PDB file of N, CA and C in Angstrom:
ATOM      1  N   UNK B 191      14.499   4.947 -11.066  1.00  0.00           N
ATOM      2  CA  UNK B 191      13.900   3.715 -10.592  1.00  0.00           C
ATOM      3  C   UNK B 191      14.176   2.597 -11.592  1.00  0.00           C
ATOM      4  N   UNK B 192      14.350   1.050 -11.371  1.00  0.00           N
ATOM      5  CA  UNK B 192      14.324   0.153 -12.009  1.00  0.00           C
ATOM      6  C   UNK B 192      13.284  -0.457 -12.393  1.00  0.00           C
ATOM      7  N   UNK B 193      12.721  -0.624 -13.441  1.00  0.00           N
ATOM      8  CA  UNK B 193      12.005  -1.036 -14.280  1.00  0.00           C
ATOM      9  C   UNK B 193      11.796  -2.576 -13.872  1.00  0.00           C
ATOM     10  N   UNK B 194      10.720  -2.830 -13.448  1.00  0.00           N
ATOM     11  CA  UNK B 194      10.357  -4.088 -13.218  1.00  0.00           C
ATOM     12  C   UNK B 194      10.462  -5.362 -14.277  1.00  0.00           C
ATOM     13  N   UNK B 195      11.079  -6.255 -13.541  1.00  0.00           N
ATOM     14  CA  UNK B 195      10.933  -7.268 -14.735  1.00  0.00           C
ATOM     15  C   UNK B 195       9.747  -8.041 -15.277  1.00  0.00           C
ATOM     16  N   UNK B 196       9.808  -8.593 -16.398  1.00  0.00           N
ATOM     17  CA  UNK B 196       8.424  -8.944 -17.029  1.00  0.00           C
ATOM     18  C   UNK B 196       7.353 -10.039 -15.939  1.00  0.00           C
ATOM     19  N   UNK B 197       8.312 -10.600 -14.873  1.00  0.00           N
ATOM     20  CA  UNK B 197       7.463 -11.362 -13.713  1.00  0.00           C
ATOM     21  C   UNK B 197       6.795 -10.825 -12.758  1.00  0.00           C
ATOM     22  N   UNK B 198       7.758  -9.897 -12.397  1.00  0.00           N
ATOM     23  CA  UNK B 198       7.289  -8.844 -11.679  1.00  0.00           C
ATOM     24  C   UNK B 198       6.144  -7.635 -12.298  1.00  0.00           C
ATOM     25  N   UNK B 199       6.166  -7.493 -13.403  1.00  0.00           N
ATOM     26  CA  UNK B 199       5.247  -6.590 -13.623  1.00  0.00           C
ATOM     27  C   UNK B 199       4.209  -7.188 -13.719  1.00  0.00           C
ATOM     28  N   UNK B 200       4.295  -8.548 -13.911  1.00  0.00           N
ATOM     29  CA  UNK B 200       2.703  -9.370 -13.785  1.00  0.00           C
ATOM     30  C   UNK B 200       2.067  -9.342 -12.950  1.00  0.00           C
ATOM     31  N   UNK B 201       3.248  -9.387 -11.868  1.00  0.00           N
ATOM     32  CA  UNK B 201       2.387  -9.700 -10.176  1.00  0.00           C
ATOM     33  C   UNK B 201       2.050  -8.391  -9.978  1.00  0.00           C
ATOM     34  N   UNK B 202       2.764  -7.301 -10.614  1.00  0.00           N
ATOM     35  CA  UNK B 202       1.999  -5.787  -9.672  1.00  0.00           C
ATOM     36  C   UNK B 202       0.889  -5.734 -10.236  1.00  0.00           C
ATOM     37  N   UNK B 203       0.861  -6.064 -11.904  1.00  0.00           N
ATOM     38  CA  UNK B 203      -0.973  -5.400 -12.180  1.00  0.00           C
ATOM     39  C   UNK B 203      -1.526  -6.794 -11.513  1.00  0.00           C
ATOM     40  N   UNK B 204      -1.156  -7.759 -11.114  1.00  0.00           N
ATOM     41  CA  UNK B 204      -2.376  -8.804 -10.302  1.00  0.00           C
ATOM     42  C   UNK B 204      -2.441  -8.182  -9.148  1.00  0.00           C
ATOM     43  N   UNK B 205      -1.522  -7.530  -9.062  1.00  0.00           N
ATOM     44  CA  UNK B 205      -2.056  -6.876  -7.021  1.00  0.00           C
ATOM     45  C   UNK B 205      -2.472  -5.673  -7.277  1.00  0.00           C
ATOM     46  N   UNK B 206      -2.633  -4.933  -8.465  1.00  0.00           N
ATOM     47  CA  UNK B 206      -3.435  -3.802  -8.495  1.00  0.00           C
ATOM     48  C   UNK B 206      -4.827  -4.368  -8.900  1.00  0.00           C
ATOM     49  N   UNK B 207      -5.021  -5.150  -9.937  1.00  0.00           N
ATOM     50  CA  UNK B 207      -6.030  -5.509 -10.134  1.00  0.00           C
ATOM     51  C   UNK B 207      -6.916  -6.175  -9.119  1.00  0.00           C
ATOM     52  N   UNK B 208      -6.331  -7.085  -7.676  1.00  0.00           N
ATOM     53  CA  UNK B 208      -6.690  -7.554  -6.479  1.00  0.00           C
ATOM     54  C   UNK B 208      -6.699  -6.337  -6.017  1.00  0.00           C
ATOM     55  N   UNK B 209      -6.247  -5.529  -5.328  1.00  0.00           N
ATOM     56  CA  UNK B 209      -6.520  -4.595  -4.817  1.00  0.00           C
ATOM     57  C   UNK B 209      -7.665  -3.817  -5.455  1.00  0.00           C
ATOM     58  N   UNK B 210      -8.132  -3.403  -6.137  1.00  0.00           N
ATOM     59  CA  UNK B 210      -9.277  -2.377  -6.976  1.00  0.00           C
ATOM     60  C   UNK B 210     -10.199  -3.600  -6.638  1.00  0.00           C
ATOM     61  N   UNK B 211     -10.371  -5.131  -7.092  1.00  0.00           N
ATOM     62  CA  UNK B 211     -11.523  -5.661  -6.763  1.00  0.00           C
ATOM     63  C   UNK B 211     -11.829  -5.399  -5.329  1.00  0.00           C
ATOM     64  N   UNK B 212     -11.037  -5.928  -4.373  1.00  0.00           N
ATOM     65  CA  UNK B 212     -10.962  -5.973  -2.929  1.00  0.00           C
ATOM     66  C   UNK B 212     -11.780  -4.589  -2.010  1.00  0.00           C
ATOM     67  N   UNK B 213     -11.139  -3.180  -2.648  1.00  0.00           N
ATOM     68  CA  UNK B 213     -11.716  -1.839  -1.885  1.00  0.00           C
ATOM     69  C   UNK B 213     -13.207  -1.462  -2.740  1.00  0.00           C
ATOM     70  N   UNK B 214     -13.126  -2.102  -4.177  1.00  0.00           N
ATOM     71  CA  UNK B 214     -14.456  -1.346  -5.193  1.00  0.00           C
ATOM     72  C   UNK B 214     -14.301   0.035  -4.532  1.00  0.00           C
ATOM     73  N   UNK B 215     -15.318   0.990  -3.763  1.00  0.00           N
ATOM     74  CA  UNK B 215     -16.158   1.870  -3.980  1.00  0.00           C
ATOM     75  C   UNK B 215     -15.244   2.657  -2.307  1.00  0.00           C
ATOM     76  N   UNK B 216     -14.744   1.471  -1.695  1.00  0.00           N
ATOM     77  CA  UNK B 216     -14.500   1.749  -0.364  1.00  0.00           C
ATOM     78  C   UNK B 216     -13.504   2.305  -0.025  1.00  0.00           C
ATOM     79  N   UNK B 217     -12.980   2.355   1.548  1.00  0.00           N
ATOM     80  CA  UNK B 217     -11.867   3.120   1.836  1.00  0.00           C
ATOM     81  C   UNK B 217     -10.730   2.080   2.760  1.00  0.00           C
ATOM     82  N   UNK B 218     -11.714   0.726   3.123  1.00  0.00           N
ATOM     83  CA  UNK B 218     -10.714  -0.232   3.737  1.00  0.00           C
ATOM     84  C   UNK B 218     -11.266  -1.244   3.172  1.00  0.00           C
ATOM     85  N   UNK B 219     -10.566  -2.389   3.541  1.00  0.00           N
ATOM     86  CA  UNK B 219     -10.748  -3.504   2.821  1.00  0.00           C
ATOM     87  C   UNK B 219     -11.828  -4.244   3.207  1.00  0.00           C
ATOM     88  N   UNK B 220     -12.294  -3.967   4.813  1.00  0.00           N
ATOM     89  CA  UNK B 220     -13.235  -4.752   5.364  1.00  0.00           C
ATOM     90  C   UNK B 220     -14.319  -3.490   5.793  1.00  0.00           C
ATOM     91  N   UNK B 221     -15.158  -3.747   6.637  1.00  0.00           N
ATOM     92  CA  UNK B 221     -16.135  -2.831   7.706  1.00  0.00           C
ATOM     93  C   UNK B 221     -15.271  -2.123   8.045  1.00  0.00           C
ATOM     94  N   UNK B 222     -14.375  -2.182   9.032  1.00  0.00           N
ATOM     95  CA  UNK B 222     -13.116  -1.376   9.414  1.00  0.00           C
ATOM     96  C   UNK B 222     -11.652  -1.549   8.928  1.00  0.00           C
ATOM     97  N   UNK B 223     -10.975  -0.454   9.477  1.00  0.00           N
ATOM     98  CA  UNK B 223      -9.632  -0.873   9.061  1.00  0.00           C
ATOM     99  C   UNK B 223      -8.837  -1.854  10.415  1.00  0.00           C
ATOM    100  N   UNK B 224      -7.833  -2.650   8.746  1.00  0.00           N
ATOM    101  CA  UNK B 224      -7.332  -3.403   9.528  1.00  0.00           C
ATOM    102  C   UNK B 224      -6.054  -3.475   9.837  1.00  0.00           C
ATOM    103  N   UNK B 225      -4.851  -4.227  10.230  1.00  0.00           N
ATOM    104  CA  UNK B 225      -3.519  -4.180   9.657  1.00  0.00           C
ATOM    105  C   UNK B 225      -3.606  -4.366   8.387  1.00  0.00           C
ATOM    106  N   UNK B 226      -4.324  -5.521   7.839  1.00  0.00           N
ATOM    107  CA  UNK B 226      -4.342  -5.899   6.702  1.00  0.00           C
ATOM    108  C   UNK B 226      -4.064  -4.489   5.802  1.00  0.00           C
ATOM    109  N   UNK B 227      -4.899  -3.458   5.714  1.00  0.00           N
ATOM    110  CA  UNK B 227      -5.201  -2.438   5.151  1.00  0.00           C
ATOM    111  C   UNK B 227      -3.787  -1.622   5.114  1.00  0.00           C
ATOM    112  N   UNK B 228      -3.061  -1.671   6.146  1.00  0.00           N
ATOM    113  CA  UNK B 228      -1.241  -1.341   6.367  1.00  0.00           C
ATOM    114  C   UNK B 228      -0.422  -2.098   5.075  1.00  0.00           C
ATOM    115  N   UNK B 229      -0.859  -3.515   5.231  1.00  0.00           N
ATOM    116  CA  UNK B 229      -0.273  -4.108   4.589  1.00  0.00           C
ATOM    117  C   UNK B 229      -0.374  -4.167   2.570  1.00  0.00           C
ATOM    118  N   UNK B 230      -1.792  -4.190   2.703  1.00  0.00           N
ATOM    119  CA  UNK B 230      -1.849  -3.519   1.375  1.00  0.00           C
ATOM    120  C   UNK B 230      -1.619  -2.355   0.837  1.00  0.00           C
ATOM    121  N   UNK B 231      -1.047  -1.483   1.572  1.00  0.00           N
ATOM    122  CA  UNK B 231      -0.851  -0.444   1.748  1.00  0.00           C
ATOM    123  C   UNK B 231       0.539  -0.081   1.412  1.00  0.00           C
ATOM    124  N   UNK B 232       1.434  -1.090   1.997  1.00  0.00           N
ATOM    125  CA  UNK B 232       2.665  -0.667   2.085  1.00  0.00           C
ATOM    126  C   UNK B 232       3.355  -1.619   0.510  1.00  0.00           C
ATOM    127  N   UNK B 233       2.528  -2.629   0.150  1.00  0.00           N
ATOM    128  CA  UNK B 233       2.592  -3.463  -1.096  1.00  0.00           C
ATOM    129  C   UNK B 233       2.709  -2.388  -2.584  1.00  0.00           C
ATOM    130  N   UNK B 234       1.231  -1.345  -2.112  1.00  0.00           N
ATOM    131  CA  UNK B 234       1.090  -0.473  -3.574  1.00  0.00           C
ATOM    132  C   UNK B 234       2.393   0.552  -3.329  1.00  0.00           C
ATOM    133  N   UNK B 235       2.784   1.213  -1.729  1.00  0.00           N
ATOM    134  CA  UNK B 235       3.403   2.102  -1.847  1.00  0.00           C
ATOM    135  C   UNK B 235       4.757   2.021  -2.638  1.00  0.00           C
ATOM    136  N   UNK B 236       5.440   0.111  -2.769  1.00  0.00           N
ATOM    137  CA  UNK B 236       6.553  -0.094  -3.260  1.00  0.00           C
ATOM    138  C   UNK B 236       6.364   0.198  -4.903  1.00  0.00           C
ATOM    139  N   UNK B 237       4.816   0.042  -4.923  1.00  0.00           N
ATOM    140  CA  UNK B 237       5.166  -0.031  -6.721  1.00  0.00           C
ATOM    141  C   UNK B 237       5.061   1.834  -6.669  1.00  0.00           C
ATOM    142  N   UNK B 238       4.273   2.682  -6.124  1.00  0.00           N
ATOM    143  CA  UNK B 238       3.910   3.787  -6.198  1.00  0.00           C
ATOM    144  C   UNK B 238       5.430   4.415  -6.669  1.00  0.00           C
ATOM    145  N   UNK B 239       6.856   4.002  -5.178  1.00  0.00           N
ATOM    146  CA  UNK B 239       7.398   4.875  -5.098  1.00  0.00           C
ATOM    147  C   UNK B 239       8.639   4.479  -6.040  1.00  0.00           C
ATOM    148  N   UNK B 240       8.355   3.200  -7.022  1.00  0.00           N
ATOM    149  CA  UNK B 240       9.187   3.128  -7.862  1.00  0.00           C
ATOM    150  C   UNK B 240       8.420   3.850  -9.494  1.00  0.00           C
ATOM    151  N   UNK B 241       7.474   4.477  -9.375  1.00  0.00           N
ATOM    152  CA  UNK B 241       6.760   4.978 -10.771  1.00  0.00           C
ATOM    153  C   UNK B 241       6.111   3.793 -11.109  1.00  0.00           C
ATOM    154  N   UNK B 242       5.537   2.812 -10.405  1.00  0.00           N
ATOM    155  CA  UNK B 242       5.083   1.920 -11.574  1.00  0.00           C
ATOM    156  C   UNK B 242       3.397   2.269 -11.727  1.00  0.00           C
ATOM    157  N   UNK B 243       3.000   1.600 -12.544  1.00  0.00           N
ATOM    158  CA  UNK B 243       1.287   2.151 -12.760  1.00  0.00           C
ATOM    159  C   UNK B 243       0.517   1.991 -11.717  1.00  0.00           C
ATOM    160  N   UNK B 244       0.248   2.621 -11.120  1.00  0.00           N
ATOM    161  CA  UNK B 244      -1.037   2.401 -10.186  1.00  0.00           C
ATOM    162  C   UNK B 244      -1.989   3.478 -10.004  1.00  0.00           C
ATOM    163  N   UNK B 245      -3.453   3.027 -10.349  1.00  0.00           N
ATOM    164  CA  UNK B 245      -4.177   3.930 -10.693  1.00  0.00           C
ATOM    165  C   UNK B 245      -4.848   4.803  -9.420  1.00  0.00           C
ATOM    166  N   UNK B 246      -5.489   6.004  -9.746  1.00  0.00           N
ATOM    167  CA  UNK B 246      -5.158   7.601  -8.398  1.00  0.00           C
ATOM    168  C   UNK B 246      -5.741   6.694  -7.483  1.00  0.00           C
ATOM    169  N   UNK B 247      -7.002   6.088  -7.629  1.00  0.00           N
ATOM    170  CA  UNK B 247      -7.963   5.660  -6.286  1.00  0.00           C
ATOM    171  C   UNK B 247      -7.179   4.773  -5.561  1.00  0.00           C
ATOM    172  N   UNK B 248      -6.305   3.891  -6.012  1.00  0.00           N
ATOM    173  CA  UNK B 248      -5.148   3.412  -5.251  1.00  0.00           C
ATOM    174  C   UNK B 248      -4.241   3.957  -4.709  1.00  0.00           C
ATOM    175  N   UNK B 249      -3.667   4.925  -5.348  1.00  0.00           N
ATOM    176  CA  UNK B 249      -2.521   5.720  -5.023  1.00  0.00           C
ATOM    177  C   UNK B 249      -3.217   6.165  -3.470  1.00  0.00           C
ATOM    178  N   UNK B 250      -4.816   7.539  -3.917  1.00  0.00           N
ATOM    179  CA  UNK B 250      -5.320   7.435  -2.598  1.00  0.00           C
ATOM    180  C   UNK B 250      -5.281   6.843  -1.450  1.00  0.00           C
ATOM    181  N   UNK B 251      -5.799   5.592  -1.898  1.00  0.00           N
ATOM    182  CA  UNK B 251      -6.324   4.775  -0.517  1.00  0.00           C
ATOM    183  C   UNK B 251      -4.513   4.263   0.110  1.00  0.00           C
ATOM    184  N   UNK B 252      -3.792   4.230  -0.818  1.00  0.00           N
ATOM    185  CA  UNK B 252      -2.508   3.503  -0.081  1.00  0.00           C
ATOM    186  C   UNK B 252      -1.863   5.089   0.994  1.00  0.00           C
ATOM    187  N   UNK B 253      -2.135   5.932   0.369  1.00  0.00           N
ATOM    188  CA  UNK B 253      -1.592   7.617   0.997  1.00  0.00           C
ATOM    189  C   UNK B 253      -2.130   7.580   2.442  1.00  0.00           C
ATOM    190  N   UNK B 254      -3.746   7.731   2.267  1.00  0.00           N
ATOM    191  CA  UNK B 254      -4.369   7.554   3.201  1.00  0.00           C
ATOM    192  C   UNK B 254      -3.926   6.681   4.649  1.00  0.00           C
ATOM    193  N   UNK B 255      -3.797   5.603   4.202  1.00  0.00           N
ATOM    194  CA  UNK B 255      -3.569   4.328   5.623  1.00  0.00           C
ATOM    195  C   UNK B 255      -2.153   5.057   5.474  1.00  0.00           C
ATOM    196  N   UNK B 256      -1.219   5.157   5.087  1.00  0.00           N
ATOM    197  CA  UNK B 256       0.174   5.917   5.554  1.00  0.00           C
ATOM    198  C   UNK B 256      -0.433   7.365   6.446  1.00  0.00           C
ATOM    199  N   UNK B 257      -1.635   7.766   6.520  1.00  0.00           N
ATOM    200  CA  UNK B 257      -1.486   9.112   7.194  1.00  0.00           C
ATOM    201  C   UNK B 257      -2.200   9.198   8.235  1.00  0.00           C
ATOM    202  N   UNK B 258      -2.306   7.951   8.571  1.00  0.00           N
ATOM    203  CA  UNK B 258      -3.643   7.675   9.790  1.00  0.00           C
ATOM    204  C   UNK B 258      -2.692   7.857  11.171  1.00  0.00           C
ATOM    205  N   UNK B 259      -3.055   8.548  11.900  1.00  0.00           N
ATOM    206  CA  UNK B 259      -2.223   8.805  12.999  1.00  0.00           C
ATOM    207  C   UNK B 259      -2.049   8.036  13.728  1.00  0.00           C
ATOM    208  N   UNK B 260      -2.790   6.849  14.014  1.00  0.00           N
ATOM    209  CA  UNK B 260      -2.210   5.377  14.502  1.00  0.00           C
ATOM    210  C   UNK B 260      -0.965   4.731  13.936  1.00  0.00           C
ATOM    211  N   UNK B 261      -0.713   4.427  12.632  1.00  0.00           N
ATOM    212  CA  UNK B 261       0.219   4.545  11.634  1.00  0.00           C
ATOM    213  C   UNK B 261       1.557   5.275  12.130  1.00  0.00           C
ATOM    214  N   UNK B 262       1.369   6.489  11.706  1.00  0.00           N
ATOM    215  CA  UNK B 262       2.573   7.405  12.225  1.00  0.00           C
ATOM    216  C   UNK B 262       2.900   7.456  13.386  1.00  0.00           C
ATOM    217  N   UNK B 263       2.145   7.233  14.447  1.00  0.00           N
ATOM    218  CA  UNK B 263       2.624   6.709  15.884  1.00  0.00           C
ATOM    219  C   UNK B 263       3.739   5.999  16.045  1.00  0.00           C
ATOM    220  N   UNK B 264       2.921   4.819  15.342  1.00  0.00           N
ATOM    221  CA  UNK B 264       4.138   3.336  15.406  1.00  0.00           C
ATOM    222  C   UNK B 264       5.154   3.474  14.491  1.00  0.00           C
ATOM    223  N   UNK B 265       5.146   4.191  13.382  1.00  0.00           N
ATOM    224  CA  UNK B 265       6.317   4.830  12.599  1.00  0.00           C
ATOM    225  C   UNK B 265       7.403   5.152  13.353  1.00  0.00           C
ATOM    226  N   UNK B 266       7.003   5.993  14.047  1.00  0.00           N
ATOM    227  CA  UNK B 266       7.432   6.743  15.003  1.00  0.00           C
ATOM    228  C   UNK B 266       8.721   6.559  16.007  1.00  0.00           C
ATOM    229  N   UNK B 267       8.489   4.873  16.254  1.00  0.00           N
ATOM    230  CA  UNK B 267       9.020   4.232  17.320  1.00  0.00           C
ATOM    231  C   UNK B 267       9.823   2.735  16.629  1.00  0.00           C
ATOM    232  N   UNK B 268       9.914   3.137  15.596  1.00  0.00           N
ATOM    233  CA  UNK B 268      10.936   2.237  14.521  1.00  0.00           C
ATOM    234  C   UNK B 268      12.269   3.261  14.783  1.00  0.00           C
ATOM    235  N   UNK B 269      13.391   2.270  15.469  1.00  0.00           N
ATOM    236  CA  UNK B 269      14.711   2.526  15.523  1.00  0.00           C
ATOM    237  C   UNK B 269      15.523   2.995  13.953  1.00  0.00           C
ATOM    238  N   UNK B 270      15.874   3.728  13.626  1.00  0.00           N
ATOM    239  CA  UNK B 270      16.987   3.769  12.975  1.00  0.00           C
ATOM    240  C   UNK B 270      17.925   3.734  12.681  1.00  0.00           C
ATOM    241  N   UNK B 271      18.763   3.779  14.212  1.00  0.00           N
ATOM    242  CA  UNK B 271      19.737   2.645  13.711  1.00  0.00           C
ATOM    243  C   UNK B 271      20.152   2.323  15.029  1.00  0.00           C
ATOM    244  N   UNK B 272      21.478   1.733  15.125  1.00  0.00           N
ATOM    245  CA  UNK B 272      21.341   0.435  16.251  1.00  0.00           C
ATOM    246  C   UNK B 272      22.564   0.931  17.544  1.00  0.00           C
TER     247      UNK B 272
END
């Protein structure tokens, strides 16, 4: 994996650090889940699946919304190729 540059590594611990304020204690971002919750989701998975730091309860919660069977549905029905 490539090692983030020093701009970029700013913005991931600001979006880890936004993210950990945002869930605290929880499992979505709001009362329910949202897209939103996809979307933050798919933000940590880029830093996850390059090794960068992101701490377990994140790692969790980003695993999680990837395994929600609504999720993998629509996965599902993404073309691969043309």
């Amino acid at each position: 994996a490539t090692p983030l540059s020093a701009k970029a590594a700013r913005e991931a611990e600001e979006l880890v650090g936004l993210a950990a304020r945002l869930l605290g204690d929880g499992t979505t971002l709001g009362s329910v889940w949202t897209l939103a919750d996809l979307d933050l989701a798919l933000a940590l998975m880029r830093l996850i699946a390059n090794s960068d730091p992101v701490p377990q309860p994140l790692v969790d919660y980003a695993l999680a919304q990837w395994s929600r069977t609504s999720v993998r549905r629509c996965l599902a029905y993404i073309p691969t190729s043309h």
